Amino acid sequence: QVQLVESGGGVVQPGRSLRLSCAASGFTFSSYDMNWVRQALGKGPEWVAVILNDGSVKYYAESVKGRFTISRDNSKNTLYLQMSSLRAEDTAVYYCARRVWGDYFGMDVWGQGTPVIVSS
Amino acid sequence: QSVLTQPPSASGTPGQSVTISCSGSRSNIGSNTVNWYQQLPGTAPKLLIYGYSQRPSGVPARFSASKSGTSASLAINGLQSEDEAYYYCAAWDDSLNGGMFGGGTKLTVL
């Protein structure tokens, strides 16, 4: 079945780096644009970044621009989020999500999320 | 503060209809389609509406959406207890070149 599984979350000190992965299965990964969305405890979702299906274009939220890098390996059906210079306010559950083909921003398949805690 | 503005709460009784509003601007709702998500505690958001008020497979027809100018709304007809959840609107913003979520509306089924 169509599935996204995130991994790589954990506890990290401020200023350090962490890389998240999202393994896709059950669909043609290389045909879909992919997003990262995060959600802090008790808050609403916050969009983080998007990468087009071929990796040619990437957009980032202002809050992470210059610190986070989204990438993908279509041969491995895997999406990544490299996070550096982490701050306490980056603490959240991070979800990868598939963008609906042809839609501006709709995301129809989500992973279960991986928690990131930035704390000393 | 979210770029897309939603009321923090809404409520209704079983069988009733309820509408949740979402206000934005020309660069987001005014220019692009609006998505609606439902989120139950401890789970990822679930897409309810995409495109021009389309529903993914499995989403009941009780959920519908509309848009006018820079505002959008989600209507839930025949309210059921399992509809109690948080609802978020979302849209791409052409000025910011980024995706935006509303602050969320907590729907209580009385």
PDB file of C-alpha atoms in Angstrom:
ATOM      1  CA  GLN A   1       0.000   0.000   0.000  1.00  0.00           C
ATOM      2  CA  VAL A   2       0.957   3.636  -0.363  1.00  0.00           C
ATOM      3  CA  GLN A   3       3.176   4.501   2.558  1.00  0.00           C
ATOM      4  CA  LEU A   4       5.660   7.054   3.878  1.00  0.00           C
ATOM      5  CA  VAL A   5       7.898   6.221   6.825  1.00  0.00           C
ATOM      6  CA  GLU A   6      10.048   8.874   8.483  1.00  0.00           C
ATOM      7  CA  SER A   7      13.135   8.187  10.534  1.00  0.00           C
ATOM      8  CA  GLY A   8      16.120  10.011  11.989  1.00  0.00           C
ATOM      9  CA  GLY A   9      14.464  12.097  14.667  1.00  0.00           C
ATOM     10  CA  GLY A  10      15.766  12.368  18.199  1.00  0.00           C
ATOM     11  CA  VAL A  11      17.204  14.656  20.831  1.00  0.00           C
ATOM     12  CA  VAL A  12      19.895  17.058  19.636  1.00  0.00           C
ATOM     13  CA  GLN A  13      21.696  19.999  21.213  1.00  0.00           C
ATOM     14  CA  PRO A  14      21.163  23.533  19.938  1.00  0.00           C
ATOM     15  CA  GLY A  15      23.494  24.378  17.086  1.00  0.00           C
ATOM     16  CA  ARG A  16      23.957  20.767  16.031  1.00  0.00           C
ATOM     17  CA  SER A  17      22.738  18.991  12.908  1.00  0.00           C
ATOM     18  CA  LEU A  18      20.353  16.163  12.155  1.00  0.00           C
ATOM     19  CA  ARG A  19      19.203  14.409   8.977  1.00  0.00           C
ATOM     20  CA  LEU A  20      15.697  13.069   8.566  1.00  0.00           C
ATOM     21  CA  SER A  21      14.739  10.425   6.025  1.00  0.00           C
ATOM     22  CA  CYS A  22      11.397   9.479   4.530  1.00  0.00           C
ATOM     23  CA  ALA A  23      11.075   6.129   2.780  1.00  0.00           C
ATOM     24  CA  ALA A  24       8.298   5.909   0.201  1.00  0.00           C
ATOM     25  CA  SER A  25       6.607   2.770  -1.041  1.00  0.00           C
ATOM     26  CA  GLY A  26       3.527   1.707  -2.964  1.00  0.00           C
ATOM     27  CA  PHE A  27       3.647   4.470  -5.557  1.00  0.00           C
ATOM     28  CA  THR A  28       5.941   5.931  -8.218  1.00  0.00           C
ATOM     29  CA  PHE A  29       7.985   8.212  -5.975  1.00  0.00           C
ATOM     30  CA  SER A  30       9.727   9.962  -8.854  1.00  0.00           C
ATOM     31  CA  SER A  31       6.394  11.256 -10.180  1.00  0.00           C
ATOM     32  CA  TYR A  32       5.456  13.258  -7.107  1.00  0.00           C
ATOM     33  CA  ASP A  33       6.531  16.502  -5.472  1.00  0.00           C
ATOM     34  CA  MET A  34       7.274  15.996  -1.796  1.00  0.00           C
ATOM     35  CA  ASN A  35       6.998  18.178   1.298  1.00  0.00           C
ATOM     36  CA  TRP A  36       8.221  18.347   4.853  1.00  0.00           C
ATOM     37  CA  VAL A  37       5.732  19.706   7.389  1.00  0.00           C
ATOM     38  CA  ARG A  38       6.351  20.072  11.106  1.00  0.00           C
ATOM     39  CA  GLN A  39       4.088  20.475  14.087  1.00  0.00           C
ATOM     40  CA  ALA A  40       5.129  21.651  17.511  1.00  0.00           C
ATOM     41  CA  LEU A  41       3.269  20.265  20.502  1.00  0.00           C
ATOM     42  CA  GLY A  42      -0.112  21.927  20.823  1.00  0.00           C
ATOM     43  CA  LYS A  43       0.348  23.985  17.659  1.00  0.00           C
ATOM     44  CA  GLY A  44      -0.901  23.758  14.112  1.00  0.00           C
ATOM     45  CA  PRO A  45       1.106  22.356  11.212  1.00  0.00           C
ATOM     46  CA  GLU A  46       3.870  24.478   9.722  1.00  0.00           C
ATOM     47  CA  TRP A  47       5.055  23.887   6.190  1.00  0.00           C
ATOM     48  CA  VAL A  48       8.858  23.520   6.018  1.00  0.00           C
ATOM     49  CA  ALA A  49       9.942  22.764   2.456  1.00  0.00           C
ATOM     50  CA  VAL A  50       8.944  21.275  -0.889  1.00  0.00           C
ATOM     51  CA  ILE A  51      10.965  19.628  -3.640  1.00  0.00           C
ATOM     52  CA  LEU A  52       9.703  18.957  -7.137  1.00  0.00           C
ATOM     53  CA  ASN A  53       9.562  15.394  -8.393  1.00  0.00           C
ATOM     54  CA  ASP A  54      12.862  15.622 -10.253  1.00  0.00           C
ATOM     55  CA  GLY A  55      14.629  17.612  -7.561  1.00  0.00           C
ATOM     56  CA  SER A  56      15.041  20.617  -9.842  1.00  0.00           C
ATOM     57  CA  VAL A  57      13.215  23.154  -7.682  1.00  0.00           C
ATOM     58  CA  LYS A  58      13.060  23.581  -3.916  1.00  0.00           C
ATOM     59  CA  TYR A  59      11.259  26.092  -1.742  1.00  0.00           C
ATOM     60  CA  TYR A  60      11.685  26.720   1.962  1.00  0.00           C
ATOM     61  CA  ALA A  61       9.822  28.434   4.767  1.00  0.00           C
ATOM     62  CA  GLU A  62      11.518  31.628   5.905  1.00  0.00           C
ATOM     63  CA  SER A  63      11.993  30.137   9.355  1.00  0.00           C
ATOM     64  CA  VAL A  64      14.355  27.439   8.023  1.00  0.00           C
ATOM     65  CA  LYS A  65      15.860  29.047   4.938  1.00  0.00           C
ATOM     66  CA  GLY A  66      19.642  28.780   4.958  1.00  0.00           C
ATOM     67  CA  ARG A  67      19.635  26.154   7.714  1.00  0.00           C
ATOM     68  CA  PHE A  68      17.607  23.261   6.268  1.00  0.00           C
ATOM     69  CA  THR A  69      18.116  21.462   2.946  1.00  0.00           C
ATOM     70  CA  ILE A  70      15.545  19.230   1.291  1.00  0.00           C
ATOM     71  CA  SER A  71      16.728  16.583  -1.146  1.00  0.00           C
ATOM     72  CA  ARG A  72      15.650  13.283  -2.652  1.00  0.00           C
ATOM     73  CA  ASP A  73      17.081  10.139  -4.157  1.00  0.00           C
ATOM     74  CA  ASN A  74      14.561   8.792  -6.634  1.00  0.00           C
ATOM     75  CA  SER A  75      16.618   5.642  -7.131  1.00  0.00           C
ATOM     76  CA  LYS A  76      16.127   4.869  -3.444  1.00  0.00           C
ATOM     77  CA  ASN A  77      12.558   6.229  -3.159  1.00  0.00           C
ATOM     78  CA  THR A  78      13.738   8.390  -0.295  1.00  0.00           C
ATOM     79  CA  LEU A  79      13.245  12.004   0.742  1.00  0.00           C
ATOM     80  CA  TYR A  80      15.648  13.787   3.084  1.00  0.00           C
ATOM     81  CA  LEU A  81      15.749  16.849   5.286  1.00  0.00           C
ATOM     82  CA  GLN A  82      19.184  17.978   6.403  1.00  0.00           C
ATOM     83  CA  MET A  83      18.797  20.276   9.390  1.00  0.00           C
ATOM     84  CA  SER A  84      21.691  22.361  10.695  1.00  0.00           C
ATOM     85  CA  SER A  85      22.147  25.130  13.269  1.00  0.00           C
ATOM     86  CA  LEU A  86      19.166  23.711  15.101  1.00  0.00           C
ATOM     87  CA  ARG A  87      17.282  25.906  17.539  1.00  0.00           C
ATOM     88  CA  ALA A  88      14.875  25.188  20.370  1.00  0.00           C
ATOM     89  CA  GLU A  89      12.036  26.466  18.188  1.00  0.00           C
ATOM     90  CA  ASP A  90      12.728  23.682  15.668  1.00  0.00           C
ATOM     91  CA  THR A  91      11.398  21.185  18.229  1.00  0.00           C
ATOM     92  CA  ALA A  92       8.442  19.454  16.596  1.00  0.00           C
ATOM     93  CA  VAL A  93       7.141  16.301  14.992  1.00  0.00           C
ATOM     94  CA  TYR A  94       8.347  16.279  11.395  1.00  0.00           C
ATOM     95  CA  TYR A  95       6.148  14.747   8.717  1.00  0.00           C
ATOM     96  CA  CYS A  96       6.907  14.018   5.095  1.00  0.00           C
ATOM     97  CA  ALA A  97       3.921  14.338   2.801  1.00  0.00           C
ATOM     98  CA  ARG A  98       3.171  13.676  -0.850  1.00  0.00           C
ATOM     99  CA  ARG A  99       1.698  16.515  -2.888  1.00  0.00           C
ATOM    100  CA  VAL A 100      -1.424  15.696  -4.841  1.00  0.00           C
ATOM    101  CA  TRP A 101      -0.442  15.465  -8.490  1.00  0.00           C
ATOM    102  CA  GLY A 102      -1.396  18.712 -10.192  1.00  0.00           C
ATOM    103  CA  ASP A 103      -2.560  20.500  -7.038  1.00  0.00           C
ATOM    104  CA  TYR A 104      -0.933  23.614  -5.612  1.00  0.00           C
ATOM    105  CA  PHE A 105      -0.471  22.468  -2.061  1.00  0.00           C
ATOM    106  CA  GLY A 106      -2.730  19.541  -1.230  1.00  0.00           C
ATOM    107  CA  MET A 107      -0.933  16.679   0.486  1.00  0.00           C
ATOM    108  CA  ASP A 108      -2.739  13.366   0.350  1.00  0.00           C
ATOM    109  CA  VAL A 109      -0.280  10.910   1.873  1.00  0.00           C
ATOM    110  CA  TRP A 110       1.494  11.584   5.157  1.00  0.00           C
ATOM    111  CA  GLY A 111       3.974   9.624   7.208  1.00  0.00           C
ATOM    112  CA  GLN A 112       3.526   8.919  10.894  1.00  0.00           C
ATOM    113  CA  GLY A 113       6.015  11.618  11.832  1.00  0.00           C
ATOM    114  CA  THR A 114       9.365  11.604  13.584  1.00  0.00           C
ATOM    115  CA  PRO A 115       9.971  13.768  16.669  1.00  0.00           C
ATOM    116  CA  VAL A 116      12.861  16.200  16.874  1.00  0.00           C
ATOM    117  CA  ILE A 117      13.732  17.710  20.241  1.00  0.00           C
ATOM    118  CA  VAL A 118      16.331  20.446  20.359  1.00  0.00           C
ATOM    119  CA  SER A 119      17.550  20.796  23.908  1.00  0.00           C
ATOM    120  CA  SER A 120      20.757  21.108  25.852  1.00  0.00           C
TER     121      SER A 120
ATOM    122  CA  GLN B   1       0.277  34.596  13.845  1.00  0.00           C
ATOM    123  CA  SER B   2      -0.927  32.638  10.800  1.00  0.00           C
ATOM    124  CA  VAL B   3      -1.274  34.192   7.377  1.00  0.00           C
ATOM    125  CA  LEU B   4      -4.586  32.340   7.051  1.00  0.00           C
ATOM    126  CA  THR B   5      -7.103  33.222   9.755  1.00  0.00           C
ATOM    127  CA  GLN B   6      -9.568  30.731  11.180  1.00  0.00           C
ATOM    128  CA  PRO B   7     -11.894  30.937  14.177  1.00  0.00           C
ATOM    129  CA  PRO B   8     -10.340  29.047  17.093  1.00  0.00           C
ATOM    130  CA  SER B   9     -13.483  27.036  17.794  1.00  0.00           C
ATOM    131  CA  ALA B  10     -16.773  25.864  16.374  1.00  0.00           C
ATOM    132  CA  SER B  11     -19.471  23.552  17.627  1.00  0.00           C
ATOM    133  CA  GLY B  12     -22.653  21.787  16.658  1.00  0.00           C
ATOM    134  CA  THR B  13     -24.936  18.945  17.623  1.00  0.00           C
ATOM    135  CA  PRO B  14     -25.217  15.629  15.784  1.00  0.00           C
ATOM    136  CA  GLY B  15     -27.085  16.010  12.509  1.00  0.00           C
ATOM    137  CA  GLN B  16     -26.525  19.744  12.305  1.00  0.00           C
ATOM    138  CA  SER B  17     -24.452  21.579   9.719  1.00  0.00           C
ATOM    139  CA  VAL B  18     -21.428  23.648  10.636  1.00  0.00           C
ATOM    140  CA  THR B  19     -19.221  25.969   8.601  1.00  0.00           C
ATOM    141  CA  ILE B  20     -15.606  26.880   9.295  1.00  0.00           C
ATOM    142  CA  SER B  21     -14.170  29.984   7.668  1.00  0.00           C
ATOM    143  CA  CYS B  22     -10.657  30.811   6.498  1.00  0.00           C
ATOM    144  CA  SER B  23      -9.553  34.295   5.555  1.00  0.00           C
ATOM    145  CA  GLY B  24      -6.444  35.024   3.549  1.00  0.00           C
ATOM    146  CA  SER B  25      -5.171  37.436   0.945  1.00  0.00           C
ATOM    147  CA  ARG B  26      -4.800  37.908  -2.774  1.00  0.00           C
ATOM    148  CA  SER B  27      -1.468  36.071  -2.880  1.00  0.00           C
ATOM    149  CA  ASN B  28      -2.770  32.865  -1.307  1.00  0.00           C
ATOM    150  CA  ILE B  29      -6.503  32.148  -1.279  1.00  0.00           C
ATOM    151  CA  GLY B  30      -7.093  34.807  -3.887  1.00  0.00           C
ATOM    152  CA  SER B  31      -4.719  33.146  -6.341  1.00  0.00           C
ATOM    153  CA  ASN B  32      -4.670  29.433  -5.551  1.00  0.00           C
ATOM    154  CA  THR B  33      -6.889  26.572  -4.534  1.00  0.00           C
ATOM    155  CA  VAL B  34      -7.535  25.995  -0.836  1.00  0.00           C
ATOM    156  CA  ASN B  35      -6.993  22.728   0.973  1.00  0.00           C
ATOM    157  CA  TRP B  36      -8.705  21.542   4.129  1.00  0.00           C
ATOM    158  CA  TYR B  37      -7.334  19.046   6.607  1.00  0.00           C
ATOM    159  CA  GLN B  38      -8.785  17.184   9.546  1.00  0.00           C
ATOM    160  CA  GLN B  39      -6.538  16.202  12.422  1.00  0.00           C
ATOM    161  CA  LEU B  40      -7.414  13.842  15.218  1.00  0.00           C
ATOM    162  CA  PRO B  41      -5.254  13.757  18.368  1.00  0.00           C
ATOM    163  CA  GLY B  42      -1.953  11.986  17.896  1.00  0.00           C
ATOM    164  CA  THR B  43      -2.337  11.525  14.159  1.00  0.00           C
ATOM    165  CA  ALA B  44      -1.089  13.227  11.020  1.00  0.00           C
ATOM    166  CA  PRO B  45      -3.373  15.679   9.249  1.00  0.00           C
ATOM    167  CA  LYS B  46      -5.773  14.066   6.785  1.00  0.00           C
ATOM    168  CA  LEU B  47      -6.597  15.771   3.492  1.00  0.00           C
ATOM    169  CA  LEU B  48     -10.301  16.503   3.139  1.00  0.00           C
ATOM    170  CA  ILE B  49     -10.427  18.930   0.198  1.00  0.00           C
ATOM    171  CA  TYR B  50      -8.047  19.737  -2.644  1.00  0.00           C
ATOM    172  CA  GLY B  51      -8.233  21.388  -6.044  1.00  0.00           C
ATOM    173  CA  TYR B  52     -11.594  22.887  -6.885  1.00  0.00           C
ATOM    174  CA  SER B  53     -13.447  21.395  -3.921  1.00  0.00           C
ATOM    175  CA  GLN B  54     -12.456  17.820  -4.709  1.00  0.00           C
ATOM    176  CA  ARG B  55     -12.498  15.122  -2.087  1.00  0.00           C
ATOM    177  CA  PRO B  56      -9.926  12.312  -1.928  1.00  0.00           C
ATOM    178  CA  SER B  57     -11.274   8.800  -2.070  1.00  0.00           C
ATOM    179  CA  GLY B  58     -12.870   7.845   1.229  1.00  0.00           C
ATOM    180  CA  VAL B  59     -13.799  11.354   2.361  1.00  0.00           C
ATOM    181  CA  PRO B  60     -17.585  11.523   2.813  1.00  0.00           C
ATOM    182  CA  ALA B  61     -19.654  13.852   0.679  1.00  0.00           C
ATOM    183  CA  ARG B  62     -20.777  15.516   3.930  1.00  0.00           C
ATOM    184  CA  PHE B  63     -17.615  17.575   3.615  1.00  0.00           C
ATOM    185  CA  SER B  64     -17.654  20.351   1.040  1.00  0.00           C
ATOM    186  CA  ALA B  65     -15.806  23.574   0.461  1.00  0.00           C
ATOM    187  CA  SER B  66     -16.225  26.889  -1.274  1.00  0.00           C
ATOM    188  CA  LYS B  67     -14.180  29.980  -1.980  1.00  0.00           C
ATOM    189  CA  SER B  68     -14.973  33.594  -2.697  1.00  0.00           C
ATOM    190  CA  GLY B  69     -12.266  36.140  -3.284  1.00  0.00           C
ATOM    191  CA  THR B  70      -9.774  35.872  -0.459  1.00  0.00           C
ATOM    192  CA  SER B  71     -11.963  33.785   1.838  1.00  0.00           C
ATOM    193  CA  ALA B  72     -12.830  30.118   1.917  1.00  0.00           C
ATOM    194  CA  SER B  73     -15.057  27.893   3.975  1.00  0.00           C
ATOM    195  CA  LEU B  74     -15.494  24.255   4.858  1.00  0.00           C
ATOM    196  CA  ALA B  75     -19.003  22.952   5.395  1.00  0.00           C
ATOM    197  CA  ILE B  76     -19.795  19.771   7.273  1.00  0.00           C
ATOM    198  CA  ASN B  77     -23.345  18.505   6.897  1.00  0.00           C
ATOM    199  CA  GLY B  78     -24.991  15.902   9.066  1.00  0.00           C
ATOM    200  CA  LEU B  79     -22.465  16.358  11.856  1.00  0.00           C
ATOM    201  CA  GLN B  80     -21.309  13.146  13.506  1.00  0.00           C
ATOM    202  CA  SER B  81     -19.472  12.574  16.771  1.00  0.00           C
ATOM    203  CA  GLU B  82     -16.390  11.324  14.913  1.00  0.00           C
ATOM    204  CA  ASP B  83     -16.106  14.728  13.205  1.00  0.00           C
ATOM    205  CA  GLU B  84     -14.838  16.185  16.481  1.00  0.00           C
ATOM    206  CA  ALA B  85     -11.296  17.218  15.554  1.00  0.00           C
ATOM    207  CA  TYR B  86      -9.093  20.128  14.549  1.00  0.00           C
ATOM    208  CA  TYR B  87      -9.603  21.516  11.049  1.00  0.00           C
ATOM    209  CA  TYR B  88      -6.972  23.460   9.133  1.00  0.00           C
ATOM    210  CA  CYS B  89      -7.160  25.396   5.913  1.00  0.00           C
ATOM    211  CA  ALA B  90      -4.042  25.676   3.784  1.00  0.00           C
ATOM    212  CA  ALA B  91      -2.920  27.326   0.578  1.00  0.00           C
ATOM    213  CA  TRP B  92       0.193  28.153  -1.407  1.00  0.00           C
ATOM    214  CA  ASP B  93       1.271  31.776  -1.151  1.00  0.00           C
ATOM    215  CA  ASP B  94       2.706  33.203  -4.365  1.00  0.00           C
ATOM    216  CA  SER B  95       4.320  36.180  -2.651  1.00  0.00           C
ATOM    217  CA  LEU B  96       6.125  34.138  -0.035  1.00  0.00           C
ATOM    218  CA  ASN B  97       6.702  31.165  -2.363  1.00  0.00           C
ATOM    219  CA  GLY B  98       5.644  28.930   0.455  1.00  0.00           C
ATOM    220  CA  GLY B  99       2.814  26.909   1.864  1.00  0.00           C
ATOM    221  CA  MET B 100       0.607  28.320   4.586  1.00  0.00           C
ATOM    222  CA  PHE B 101      -1.654  26.715   7.158  1.00  0.00           C
ATOM    223  CA  GLY B 102      -4.381  28.419   9.099  1.00  0.00           C
ATOM    224  CA  GLY B 103      -4.233  28.484  12.870  1.00  0.00           C
ATOM    225  CA  GLY B 104      -6.806  25.737  13.107  1.00  0.00           C
ATOM    226  CA  THR B 105     -10.374  25.410  14.339  1.00  0.00           C
ATOM    227  CA  LYS B 106     -11.330  22.975  17.068  1.00  0.00           C
ATOM    228  CA  LEU B 107     -14.706  21.477  16.256  1.00  0.00           C
ATOM    229  CA  THR B 108     -16.702  20.185  19.180  1.00  0.00           C
ATOM    230  CA  VAL B 109     -19.719  17.950  18.634  1.00  0.00           C
ATOM    231  CA  LEU B 110     -22.012  18.615  21.562  1.00  0.00           C
TER     232      LEU B 110
END
